[in-house]
XYZ file of N, CA and C in Angstrom:
870
model
N -28.077 2.314 24.964
C -27.888 1.538 23.742
C -26.922 0.376 24.009
N -27.263 -0.779 23.482
C -26.443 -1.981 23.689
C -26.133 -2.624 22.343
N -24.839 -2.870 22.079
C -24.413 -3.519 20.841
C -24.514 -5.032 21.006
N -25.189 -5.681 20.044
C -25.386 -7.131 20.094
C -24.923 -7.741 18.774
N -24.061 -8.753 18.844
C -23.625 -9.455 17.650
C -24.587 -10.607 17.373
N -25.079 -10.695 16.137
C -26.063 -11.733 15.803
C -25.648 -12.558 14.575
N -24.444 -12.351 14.074
C -23.947 -13.097 12.928
C -22.480 -12.770 12.713
N -21.885 -13.416 11.735
C -20.474 -13.168 11.463
C -20.213 -11.701 11.156
N -21.127 -11.083 10.407
C -20.953 -9.694 9.998
C -22.076 -8.779 10.488
N -23.064 -9.353 11.147
C -24.284 -8.629 11.477
C -24.378 -8.337 12.972
N -24.693 -7.088 13.279
C -24.890 -6.642 14.650
C -26.150 -5.770 14.669
N -26.620 -5.493 15.882
C -27.606 -4.419 15.997
C -27.452 -3.746 17.348
N -27.897 -2.509 17.398
C -27.898 -1.745 18.637
C -29.318 -1.726 19.169
N -29.509 -2.307 20.353
C -30.831 -2.300 20.978
C -31.168 -0.876 21.386
N -32.309 -0.416 20.932
C -32.685 0.973 21.141
C -34.199 1.067 20.982
N -34.772 2.229 21.295
C -36.197 2.433 21.037
C -36.506 2.158 19.568
N -35.610 2.568 18.691
C -35.607 2.134 17.293
C -34.326 1.333 17.091
N -34.451 0.025 16.894
C -33.267 -0.816 16.740
C -32.452 -0.386 15.521
N -31.135 -0.370 15.688
C -30.219 0.080 14.637
C -29.417 -1.119 14.138
N -29.499 -1.423 12.850
C -28.721 -2.514 12.283
C -27.309 -2.071 11.930
N -26.371 -3.017 11.999
C -24.981 -2.766 11.602
C -24.497 -3.971 10.799
N -23.863 -3.687 9.672
C -23.308 -4.766 8.844
C -21.877 -4.407 8.458
N -20.934 -5.306 8.776
C -19.518 -5.069 8.470
C -19.218 -5.502 7.033
N -18.692 -4.582 6.247
C -18.322 -4.941 4.879
C -16.846 -5.316 4.782
N -16.078 -4.945 5.802
C -14.694 -5.414 5.928
C -14.302 -5.243 7.390
N -13.038 -5.292 7.697
C -12.621 -5.274 9.099
C -12.902 -3.949 9.805
N -13.002 -2.870 9.032
C -13.165 -1.565 9.681
C -14.413 -0.793 9.251
N -14.986 -1.114 8.111
C -16.094 -0.310 7.593
C -17.436 -1.011 7.792
N -18.443 -0.184 8.151
C -19.772 -0.738 8.403
C -20.839 0.102 7.707
N -21.972 -0.550 7.461
C -23.193 0.124 7.046
C -24.174 0.081 8.206
N -24.843 1.185 8.443
C -25.918 1.236 9.430
C -27.258 1.023 8.744
N -28.186 0.439 9.470
C -29.570 0.332 9.005
C -30.413 1.178 9.950
N -30.775 2.390 9.482
C -31.484 3.419 10.240
C -30.571 4.058 11.289
N -31.042 5.189 11.840
C -30.170 5.949 12.748
C -30.890 6.518 13.969
N -32.105 6.063 14.249
C -32.775 6.536 15.450
C -33.507 7.845 15.269
N -33.937 8.430 16.408
C -34.928 9.496 16.320
C -34.387 10.916 16.354
N -33.099 11.129 16.635
C -32.600 12.507 16.654
C -31.074 12.514 16.652
N -30.503 13.718 16.710
C -29.040 13.836 16.638
C -28.369 13.194 17.850
N -29.051 13.195 18.997
C -28.462 12.563 20.176
C -28.324 11.064 19.963
N -29.311 10.460 19.327
C -29.207 9.043 18.981
C -28.046 8.832 18.024
N -27.893 9.739 17.053
C -26.789 9.641 16.104
C -25.441 9.715 16.793
N -25.320 10.613 17.773
C -24.048 10.740 18.507
C -23.734 9.474 19.297
N -24.752 8.881 19.906
C -24.544 7.647 20.673
C -24.143 6.490 19.756
N -24.743 6.442 18.578
C -24.370 5.413 17.601
C -22.909 5.577 17.215
N -22.511 6.810 16.917
C -21.114 7.075 16.542
C -20.153 6.704 17.658
N -20.550 6.934 18.896
C -19.695 6.576 20.034
C -19.459 5.064 20.070
N -20.529 4.296 19.857
C -20.399 2.834 19.835
C -19.523 2.389 18.668
N -19.730 2.995 17.508
C -18.933 2.663 16.324
C -17.451 2.963 16.578
N -17.182 4.124 17.152
C -15.792 4.512 17.442
C -15.147 3.556 18.437
N -15.893 3.131 19.435
C -15.352 2.223 20.452
C -14.937 0.876 19.855
N -15.584 0.491 18.764
C -15.245 -0.765 18.100
C -14.119 -0.604 17.077
N -13.692 0.639 16.853
C -12.665 0.899 15.851
C -13.187 0.820 14.433
N -14.489 1.034 14.270
C -15.113 0.960 12.948
C -15.302 2.365 12.375
N -15.631 2.407 11.088
C -15.987 3.651 10.411
C -17.292 3.429 9.642
N -18.146 4.443 9.655
C -19.424 4.339 8.943
C -19.201 4.645 7.468
N -19.414 3.631 6.651
C -19.307 3.791 5.200
C -20.621 4.276 4.599
N -21.742 3.800 5.163
C -23.037 4.186 4.616
C -24.165 3.937 5.595
N -25.299 4.538 5.291
C -26.535 4.359 6.064
C -27.614 3.888 5.107
N -28.314 2.840 5.489
C -29.461 2.355 4.718
C -30.720 2.777 5.457
N -31.567 3.520 4.791
C -32.810 4.001 5.383
C -33.949 3.068 4.997
N -34.550 2.403 5.987
C -35.674 1.512 5.670
C -36.894 2.315 5.258
N -37.109 3.438 5.920
C -38.170 4.361 5.534
C -37.911 5.690 6.227
N -38.669 6.697 5.828
C -38.280 8.070 6.138
C -38.968 8.668 7.351
N -39.623 7.870 8.184
C -40.184 8.417 9.423
C -39.057 8.992 10.278
N -39.367 10.053 11.002
C -38.329 10.791 11.723
C -37.590 9.929 12.739
N -38.261 8.932 13.315
C -37.577 8.108 14.312
C -36.633 7.086 13.691
N -36.531 7.091 12.362
C -35.596 6.205 11.662
C -34.476 6.966 10.956
N -34.676 8.257 10.745
C -33.666 9.053 10.039
C -33.146 10.213 10.886
N -33.540 10.249 12.168
C -33.192 11.390 13.001
C -31.700 11.605 13.193
N -30.923 10.506 13.149
C -29.481 10.630 13.318
C -28.709 10.779 12.024
N -29.414 10.769 10.890
C -28.744 10.811 9.583
C -27.774 11.977 9.441
N -28.279 13.170 9.719
C -27.486 14.370 9.405
C -26.195 14.426 10.215
N -26.289 14.197 11.528
C -25.083 14.310 12.353
C -24.063 13.239 11.966
N -24.540 12.039 11.626
C -23.615 10.978 11.226
C -22.995 11.284 9.867
N -23.808 11.756 8.931
C -23.278 12.087 7.611
C -22.310 13.266 7.692
N -22.647 14.268 8.486
C -21.769 15.430 8.628
C -20.405 15.042 9.191
N -20.378 14.093 10.116
C -19.132 13.734 10.802
C -18.332 12.661 10.059
N -18.986 11.892 9.201
C -18.287 10.773 8.552
C -18.235 10.891 7.037
N -19.054 11.789 6.472
C -19.166 11.922 5.022
C -19.649 10.613 4.381
N -20.480 9.886 5.110
C -20.969 8.593 4.606
C -22.069 8.791 3.567
N -22.322 7.740 2.818
C -23.414 7.698 1.852
C -24.703 7.289 2.572
N -25.825 7.879 2.153
C -27.129 7.459 2.666
C -27.941 6.916 1.494
N -28.491 5.711 1.681
C -29.261 5.034 0.642
C -30.731 4.946 1.053
N -31.625 5.204 0.114
C -33.057 5.049 0.381
C -33.763 4.705 -0.923
N -34.975 4.178 -0.784
C -35.699 3.660 -1.940
C -36.873 4.554 -2.319
N -36.899 4.968 -3.570
C -38.063 5.574 -4.207
C -38.591 6.769 -3.404
N -39.877 6.761 -3.017
C -40.453 7.904 -2.318
C -39.730 8.169 -1.002
N -39.239 7.109 -0.358
C -38.529 7.302 0.914
C -37.277 8.153 0.731
N -36.681 8.086 -0.440
C -35.526 8.934 -0.735
C -35.933 10.410 -0.701
N -37.054 10.729 -1.318
C -37.502 12.120 -1.354
C -37.838 12.640 0.039
N -38.542 11.824 0.829
C -38.912 12.247 2.174
C -37.680 12.387 3.072
N -36.667 11.560 2.853
C -35.447 11.654 3.652
C -34.654 12.905 3.282
N -34.663 13.251 2.010
C -33.975 14.468 1.568
C -34.722 15.726 2.010
N -36.046 15.649 2.018
C -36.886 16.802 2.355
C -37.877 16.396 3.448
N -37.427 16.318 4.692
C -38.269 15.786 5.779
C -39.544 16.575 6.053
N -39.621 17.823 5.583
C -40.848 18.589 5.762
C -42.029 17.877 5.106
N -41.739 16.983 4.158
C -42.807 16.255 3.474
C -43.596 15.366 4.436
N -42.932 14.823 5.466
C -43.648 13.924 6.369
C -44.718 14.656 7.161
N -44.336 15.726 7.852
C -45.337 16.434 8.653
C -46.381 17.104 7.765
N -45.989 17.537 6.572
C -46.957 18.127 5.633
C -47.963 17.084 5.172
N -47.468 15.888 4.846
C -48.344 14.792 4.419
C -49.306 14.398 5.536
N -48.786 14.261 6.746
C -49.627 13.819 7.860
C -50.729 14.831 8.156
N -50.385 16.113 8.083
C -51.360 17.154 8.409
C -52.275 17.465 7.228
N -51.749 17.327 6.019
C -52.541 17.650 4.836
C -52.433 19.099 4.426
N -51.384 19.762 4.866
C -51.148 21.165 4.545
C -49.836 21.568 5.174
N -49.540 22.863 5.152
C -48.310 23.297 5.808
C -48.409 23.000 7.297
N -47.441 22.285 7.860
C -47.552 21.873 9.261
C -47.398 23.044 10.225
N -48.332 23.167 11.160
C -48.234 24.224 12.169
C -47.087 23.906 13.131
N -46.665 24.913 13.874
C -45.400 24.827 14.608
C -45.350 23.663 15.597
N -46.499 23.278 16.163
C -46.496 22.215 17.173
C -46.228 20.838 16.596
N -46.313 20.693 15.272
C -45.934 19.409 14.663
C -44.670 19.539 13.803
N -44.023 20.685 13.911
C -42.687 20.809 13.333
C -41.676 20.514 14.440
N -41.681 19.275 14.916
C -40.813 18.874 16.017
C -40.029 17.639 15.608
N -39.091 17.222 16.443
C -38.182 16.135 16.066
C -38.898 14.811 15.884
N -40.097 14.671 16.451
C -40.836 13.424 16.312
C -41.439 13.275 14.924
N -41.659 14.398 14.239
C -42.281 14.370 12.921
C -41.445 15.072 11.852
N -40.349 15.694 12.248
C -39.570 16.487 11.291
C -38.081 16.323 11.580
N -37.443 15.456 10.815
C -36.000 15.233 10.969
C -35.223 16.311 10.215
N -33.891 16.250 10.322
C -33.028 17.161 9.573
C -32.758 16.585 8.183
N -32.550 17.473 7.221
C -32.280 17.046 5.850
C -30.919 16.362 5.744
N -30.830 15.419 4.826
C -29.551 14.771 4.531
C -29.477 14.496 3.034
N -28.272 14.196 2.563
C -28.050 13.936 1.140
C -28.202 12.429 0.906
N -29.043 12.061 -0.061
C -29.420 10.664 -0.243
C -29.245 10.254 -1.699
N -28.825 9.004 -1.916
C -28.765 8.438 -3.266
C -29.678 7.223 -3.325
N -30.091 6.811 -4.534
C -30.975 5.638 -4.644
C -30.271 4.372 -4.156
N -31.035 3.507 -3.526
C -30.459 2.265 -3.025
C -30.177 1.276 -4.159
N -30.955 1.394 -5.246
C -30.790 0.464 -6.357
C -29.362 0.491 -6.893
N -28.774 -0.686 -7.008
C -27.416 -0.883 -7.547
C -26.316 -0.283 -6.680
N -26.650 0.154 -5.475
C -25.635 0.764 -4.611
C -25.430 0.032 -3.287
N -26.165 -1.059 -3.078
C -25.974 -1.834 -1.852
C -24.656 -2.596 -1.912
N -23.932 -2.710 -0.805
C -22.709 -3.519 -0.805
C -23.036 -5.007 -0.886
N -22.069 -5.801 -1.292
C -22.240 -7.254 -1.328
C -22.606 -7.760 0.061
N -23.496 -8.739 0.086
C -23.904 -9.335 1.349
C -25.215 -8.805 1.889
N -25.746 -7.757 1.263
C -27.022 -7.185 1.696
C -28.034 -7.219 0.562
N -29.281 -7.475 0.899
C -30.389 -7.434 -0.051
C -31.509 -6.592 0.556
N -32.254 -5.886 -0.293
C -33.434 -5.182 0.206
C -34.684 -5.782 -0.414
N -35.798 -5.643 0.287
C -37.068 -6.190 -0.187
C -38.193 -5.283 0.290
N -39.270 -5.271 -0.465
C -40.378 -4.351 -0.191
C -41.160 -4.778 1.046
N -41.522 -3.782 1.852
C -42.385 -3.994 3.026
C -43.430 -2.878 3.050
N -44.237 -2.812 2.029
C -45.190 -1.701 1.917
C -46.288 -1.811 2.981
N -46.935 -0.691 3.215
C -48.069 -0.663 4.116
C -47.904 0.379 5.204
N -46.861 0.243 6.021
C -46.644 1.215 7.097
C -46.341 2.595 6.530
N -45.449 2.647 5.521
C -45.180 3.914 4.856
C -45.042 3.655 3.363
N -44.823 4.683 2.587
C -44.962 4.608 1.139
C -44.177 3.452 0.519
N -42.851 3.488 0.643
C -41.993 2.496 -0.009
C -40.994 1.904 0.983
N -41.478 1.559 2.154
C -40.602 0.995 3.181
C -39.989 -0.314 2.689
N -38.749 -0.549 3.099
C -38.044 -1.775 2.746
C -37.507 -2.453 4.004
N -37.196 -3.739 3.854
C -36.440 -4.472 4.856
C -35.087 -4.832 4.277
N -34.201 -5.301 5.138
C -32.851 -5.676 4.718
C -32.536 -7.082 5.209
N -32.028 -7.910 4.301
C -31.530 -9.239 4.657
C -30.012 -9.230 4.542
N -29.320 -9.762 5.558
C -27.861 -9.819 5.518
C -27.396 -11.220 5.139
N -26.127 -11.323 4.832
C -25.547 -12.617 4.452
C -25.590 -13.630 5.587
N -25.870 -13.188 6.808
C -26.007 -14.086 7.956
C -27.444 -14.582 8.113
N -28.285 -14.312 7.102
C -29.698 -14.708 7.119
C -30.464 -14.026 8.255
N -30.047 -12.801 8.566
C -30.745 -11.970 9.538
C -31.599 -10.962 8.765
N -32.866 -10.857 9.170
C -33.801 -9.960 8.500
C -34.117 -8.763 9.404
N -33.841 -7.563 8.893
C -34.267 -6.340 9.558
C -35.607 -5.923 8.941
N -36.647 -5.884 9.775
C -38.020 -5.801 9.270
C -38.669 -4.436 9.429
N -37.877 -3.417 9.803
C -38.398 -2.047 9.906
C -39.683 -2.028 10.735
N -40.705 -1.297 10.275
C -41.960 -1.173 11.025
C -43.072 -2.016 10.416
N -42.712 -3.189 9.906
C -43.732 -4.084 9.358
C -44.458 -4.843 10.456
N -43.879 -4.871 11.664
C -44.493 -5.529 12.816
C -44.361 -4.627 14.034
N -45.384 -4.652 14.878
C -45.333 -3.904 16.125
C -45.453 -4.866 17.293
N -44.837 -4.507 18.396
C -44.722 -5.415 19.531
C -46.051 -5.582 20.257
N -46.128 -6.663 21.013
C -47.320 -6.897 21.844
C -47.506 -5.763 22.839
N -46.399 -5.251 23.389
C -46.489 -4.153 24.349
C -47.089 -2.905 23.711
N -46.633 -2.567 22.492
C -47.158 -1.393 21.792
C -48.637 -1.558 21.485
N -49.010 -2.730 21.001
C -50.401 -2.973 20.629
C -51.298 -2.959 21.861
N -50.829 -3.553 22.954
C -51.620 -3.577 24.181
C -51.803 -2.173 24.744
N -50.757 -1.364 24.679
C -50.807 -0.024 25.270
C -51.585 0.962 24.415
N -51.330 0.932 23.080
C -51.901 1.957 22.209
C -52.998 1.440 21.284
N -53.018 0.147 21.004
C -53.970 -0.485 20.098
C -53.774 -0.079 18.639
N -53.585 1.209 18.397
C -53.373 1.700 17.037
C -51.901 1.911 16.768
N -51.482 1.602 15.546
C -50.145 1.955 15.091
C -50.290 2.532 13.697
N -49.338 3.362 13.309
C -49.478 4.108 12.058
C -49.458 3.171 10.854
N -50.441 3.355 9.982
C -50.501 2.622 8.714
C -50.863 3.610 7.614
N -50.110 3.563 6.531
C -50.415 4.388 5.356
C -51.382 3.675 4.418
N -51.164 2.379 4.170
C -51.977 1.611 3.227
C -52.356 0.285 3.906
N -53.619 0.170 4.297
C -54.059 -0.992 5.078
C -53.955 -2.278 4.266
N -54.381 -2.240 3.024
C -54.311 -3.453 2.189
C -52.864 -3.916 2.035
N -51.947 -2.997 1.749
C -50.546 -3.385 1.580
C -49.934 -3.853 2.900
N -50.373 -3.270 4.020
C -49.872 -3.722 5.316
C -50.263 -5.183 5.546
N -51.501 -5.530 5.245
C -51.950 -6.914 5.392
C -51.221 -7.830 4.419
N -50.983 -7.355 3.182
C -50.217 -8.153 2.221
C -48.802 -8.413 2.723
N -48.201 -7.394 3.335
C -46.849 -7.551 3.869
C -46.826 -8.574 5.003
N -47.845 -8.567 5.855
C -47.912 -9.566 6.923
C -47.950 -10.979 6.338
N -48.701 -11.156 5.255
C -48.726 -12.465 4.599
C -47.348 -12.814 4.027
N -46.680 -11.822 3.458
C -45.338 -12.042 2.905
C -44.351 -12.447 3.990
N -44.447 -11.824 5.156
C -43.521 -12.141 6.241
C -43.610 -13.614 6.641
N -44.773 -14.200 6.485
C -44.951 -15.619 6.807
C -44.142 -16.530 5.898
N -43.709 -16.017 4.753
C -42.968 -16.845 3.793
C -41.457 -16.795 4.027
N -40.986 -15.907 4.901
C -39.552 -15.757 5.122
C -39.003 -16.924 5.940
N -37.747 -17.217 5.722
C -37.097 -18.321 6.433
C -35.754 -17.845 6.968
N -35.808 -16.889 7.890
C -34.582 -16.319 8.444
C -34.127 -17.036 9.703
N -32.875 -16.819 10.056
C -32.369 -17.349 11.319
C -32.697 -16.413 12.471
N -32.875 -15.111 12.152
C -33.244 -14.126 13.166
C -33.970 -12.971 12.487
N -34.979 -12.440 13.191
C -35.747 -11.307 12.684
C -35.641 -10.159 13.684
N -35.385 -8.956 13.152
C -35.245 -7.787 14.014
C -36.178 -6.678 13.516
N -37.413 -6.637 14.019
C -38.271 -5.479 13.748
C -37.703 -4.253 14.467
N -38.061 -3.091 13.999
C -37.459 -1.872 14.557
C -37.870 -1.602 15.995
N -39.083 -2.017 16.363
C -39.581 -1.670 17.694
C -40.002 -2.908 18.488
N -39.351 -4.024 18.220
C -39.615 -5.272 18.938
C -38.290 -5.920 19.314
N -38.361 -6.863 20.224
C -37.198 -7.674 20.535
C -36.845 -8.549 19.336
N -35.556 -8.800 19.136
C -35.134 -9.743 18.098
C -35.690 -11.127 18.438
N -36.072 -11.884 17.411
C -36.683 -13.190 17.630
C -36.398 -14.100 16.444
N -36.416 -15.404 16.689
C -36.256 -16.355 15.584
C -37.588 -16.896 15.105
N -38.694 -16.374 15.649
C -40.029 -16.805 15.228
C -40.978 -15.619 15.302
N -41.513 -15.219 14.168
C -42.391 -14.048 14.134
C -43.851 -14.415 13.863
N -44.172 -15.701 13.823
C -45.524 -16.114 13.430
C -46.592 -15.563 14.377
N -46.354 -15.631 15.683
C -47.363 -15.140 16.627
C -47.483 -13.623 16.551
N -46.369 -12.938 16.286
C -46.391 -11.483 16.157
C -47.151 -11.067 14.902
N -46.994 -11.814 13.841
C -47.740 -11.543 12.616
C -49.235 -11.639 12.883
N -49.666 -12.703 13.559
C -51.086 -12.892 13.853
C -51.612 -11.801 14.768
N -50.813 -11.388 15.741
C -51.222 -10.332 16.653
C -51.467 -9.033 15.900
N -50.540 -8.666 15.007
C -50.705 -7.456 14.200
C -51.912 -7.566 13.273
N -52.059 -8.708 12.637
C -53.172 -8.908 11.700
C -54.518 -8.818 12.425
N -54.610 -9.447 13.576
C -55.873 -9.440 14.320
C -56.237 -8.038 14.790
N -55.235 -7.259 15.179
C -55.525 -5.895 15.628
C -56.001 -5.026 14.471
N -55.383 -5.165 13.307
C -55.843 -4.411 12.130
C -57.286 -4.778 11.802
N -57.603 -6.061 11.826
C -58.968 -6.494 11.514
C -59.953 -5.999 12.567
N -59.514 -5.946 13.814
C -60.375 -5.416 14.873
C -60.732 -3.957 14.605
N -59.734 -3.163 14.197
C -59.981 -1.744 13.945
C -60.856 -1.561 12.703
N -60.634 -2.381 11.687
C -61.509 -2.350 10.505
C -62.955 -2.558 10.929
N -63.192 -3.553 11.761
C -64.556 -3.857 12.205
C -65.138 -2.733 13.047
N -64.335 -2.137 13.920
C -64.838 -1.053 14.768
C -65.281 0.136 13.926
N -64.446 0.506 12.939
C -64.792 1.655 12.100
C -66.022 1.334 11.253
N -66.082 0.125 10.725
C -67.243 -0.275 9.925
C -68.514 -0.224 10.764
N -68.455 -0.769 11.962
C -69.660 -0.860 12.797
C -70.157 0.504 13.245
N -69.245 1.419 13.571
C -69.695 2.739 14.007
C -70.346 3.516 12.869
N -70.000 3.143 11.643
C -70.573 3.833 10.481
C -71.919 3.240 10.062
N -72.554 2.528 10.978
C -73.932 2.086 10.714
C -74.822 3.311 10.525
N -74.495 4.377 11.251
C -75.144 5.659 10.999
C -74.105 6.605 10.418
N -74.560 7.657 9.777
C -73.638 8.589 9.135
C -72.721 9.239 10.161
N -71.417 9.232 9.820
C -70.411 9.771 10.740
C -69.422 10.626 9.970
N -69.055 11.769 10.541
C -67.981 12.569 9.966
C -66.639 11.989 10.398
N -65.575 12.396 9.716
C -64.242 11.927 10.096
C -63.929 12.287 11.537
N -64.210 13.518 11.946
C -63.897 13.946 13.305
C -64.660 13.112 14.332
N -65.890 12.734 14.023
C -66.657 11.888 14.942
C -66.055 10.489 15.038
N -65.614 9.967 13.916
C -64.970 8.649 13.919
C -63.670 8.702 14.704
N -62.905 9.753 14.490
C -61.633 9.904 15.196
C -61.861 9.982 16.708
N -62.839 10.768 17.133
C -63.144 10.860 18.565
C -63.561 9.501 19.111
N -64.361 8.779 18.350
C -64.804 7.444 18.790
C -63.610 6.526 19.028
N -62.654 6.529 18.101
C -61.483 5.652 18.234
C -60.645 6.062 19.439
N -60.432 7.357 19.634
C -59.674 7.817 20.799
C -60.377 7.407 22.097
N -61.687 7.586 22.147
C -62.440 7.228 23.350
C -62.437 5.711 23.561
N -62.624 4.969 22.487
C -62.712 3.507 22.571
C -61.433 2.896 23.126
N -60.290 3.455 22.721
C -59.003 2.901 23.154
C -58.342 3.722 24.254
N -59.113 4.664 24.813
C -58.622 5.463 25.939
C -57.307 6.169 25.601
N -57.253 6.743 24.408
C -56.088 7.494 23.964
C -56.255 8.964 24.326
N -55.142 9.662 24.445
C -55.160 11.081 24.779
C -54.782 11.901 23.558
N -55.644 12.824 23.202
C -55.414 13.645 22.014
C -54.357 14.715 22.282
N -53.399 14.835 21.372
C -52.489 15.974 21.311
C -52.164 16.194 19.845
N -51.349 17.178 19.559
C -51.106 17.527 18.154
C -50.475 16.366 17.385
N -49.453 15.727 17.971
C -48.800 14.613 17.290
C -49.770 13.459 17.051
N -50.527 13.101 18.098
C -51.468 11.988 17.974
C -52.603 12.316 17.006
N -53.004 13.581 16.985
C -54.074 13.966 16.058
C -53.681 13.685 14.616
N -52.452 14.061 14.238
C -52.072 13.862 12.837
C -51.702 12.404 12.560
N -51.057 11.726 13.509
C -50.653 10.334 13.280
C -51.851 9.395 13.265
N -52.676 9.463 14.291
C -53.858 8.604 14.336
C -54.869 9.050 13.286
N -54.986 10.359 13.116
C -55.922 10.857 12.115
C -55.590 10.371 10.719
N -54.312 10.422 10.350
C -53.899 9.924 9.044
C -54.182 8.429 8.918
N -53.938 7.693 9.995
C -54.181 6.252 9.984
C -55.669 5.947 9.810
N -56.528 6.673 10.515
C -57.969 6.450 10.388
C -58.429 6.754 8.966
N -57.877 7.786 8.356
C -58.214 8.078 6.959
C -57.812 6.911 6.053
N -56.684 6.271 6.364
C -56.257 5.114 5.568
C -57.220 3.953 5.733
N -57.721 3.756 6.948
C -58.729 2.706 7.161
C -60.018 3.026 6.400
N -60.423 4.289 6.385
C -61.616 4.677 5.644
C -61.432 4.429 4.143
N -60.235 4.742 3.631
C -59.950 4.473 2.215
C -60.027 2.980 1.929
N -59.489 2.178 2.818
C -59.539 0.724 2.651
C -60.989 0.234 2.609
N -61.809 0.691 3.545
C -63.198 0.236 3.601
C -63.995 0.726 2.394
N -63.673 1.913 1.899
C -64.319 2.402 0.683
C -63.917 1.540 -0.512
N -62.614 1.262 -0.654
C -62.134 0.451 -1.772
C -62.674 -0.976 -1.712
N -62.987 -1.455 -0.501
C -63.568 -2.794 -0.330
C -65.089 -2.775 -0.477
N -65.634 -1.609 -0.847
C -67.077 -1.435 -1.036
C -67.882 -1.739 0.225
N -67.284 -1.431 1.388
C -67.990 -1.611 2.650
C -68.514 -0.289 3.205
N -67.867 0.810 2.819
C -68.320 2.137 3.196
C -68.523 2.988 1.949
N -69.395 3.955 2.083
C -69.534 4.989 1.057
C -69.550 6.339 1.766
N -69.528 7.392 1.009
C -69.593 8.729 1.608
C -70.503 9.608 0.774
N -70.992 10.645 1.402
C -71.707 11.689 0.680
C -71.531 13.004 1.429
N -71.846 14.073 0.754
C -71.714 15.399 1.354
C -73.098 15.943 1.694
N -73.265 16.334 2.951
C -74.508 16.933 3.415
C -74.181 18.166 4.233
N -74.866 19.263 3.912
C -74.633 20.514 4.639
C -73.139 20.838 4.701
N -72.460 20.577 3.574
C -71.029 20.843 3.461
C -70.189 20.040 4.472
N -70.679 18.857 4.812
C -69.921 17.920 5.630
C -69.795 16.593 4.880
N -68.601 16.003 4.964
C -68.364 14.684 4.367
C -68.747 13.631 5.408
N -69.693 12.773 5.066
C -70.209 11.774 5.987
C -69.985 10.365 5.444
N -69.543 9.465 6.330
C -69.261 8.085 5.988
C -70.364 7.184 6.508
N -70.721 6.162 5.707
C -71.789 5.255 6.111
C -71.579 3.900 5.471
N -72.043 2.858 6.168
C -71.984 1.509 5.608
C -72.725 1.456 4.272
N -72.207 0.664 3.349
C -72.895 0.441 2.074
C -74.139 -0.401 2.354
């Protein structure tokens, strides 16, 4: 982990999940997300201690385990406040909701792991509780009520609204809960006028236009692939296998629920756009082009 100063009051820790830091005075700071597990939380605290700072609060952009994994250890050691918005507050308080939602039932033991199931923490609503100098804004699409944070230094923390070229090239698919809202958020990002943008899983940059187009084009590519394969009737499992084979992905329990949930979101999008329909035959749900 590397601490980087990017404004008078704004810092971030370069990490697999970038961690934002905002100084509200000479000694107290707010964190933006906490990484994927307690070890990440301990490393964050070590950096904070080395600077002579104290954690006053944590702002949760969204409740995926790789963003709230350090919450509990940091809150236990500092008694800090944790802020989250709407549904993300509930998922952060009760992390079992994430793996249950992804699987569609009680999660079996192989997906009750730190990648999909963080530790519980005590959370309050972000509304009316943000310190001066910080603003939150909606970034729907990737997860239910994900938000971004703008600091007084005109630095934008963009959570998982954008994915890096490396991630897209390697995996092609990235998790999306609501495809239409994800595309709307990409359009919204084009309207921002920040001095620096810090997505959670990308390098900090002062220009996100090419990254926006890269994400948008990949989403449209996947929409087209799913639509085209449904020229003949296809079950969900057949579509899922096609996508894994097409992008040379390897199936495991985590990928099954993450990619599977994402493919279901694409199917919902295509149905709502009146491009796909479904029917039940021989007790199987089959998808087909309209």
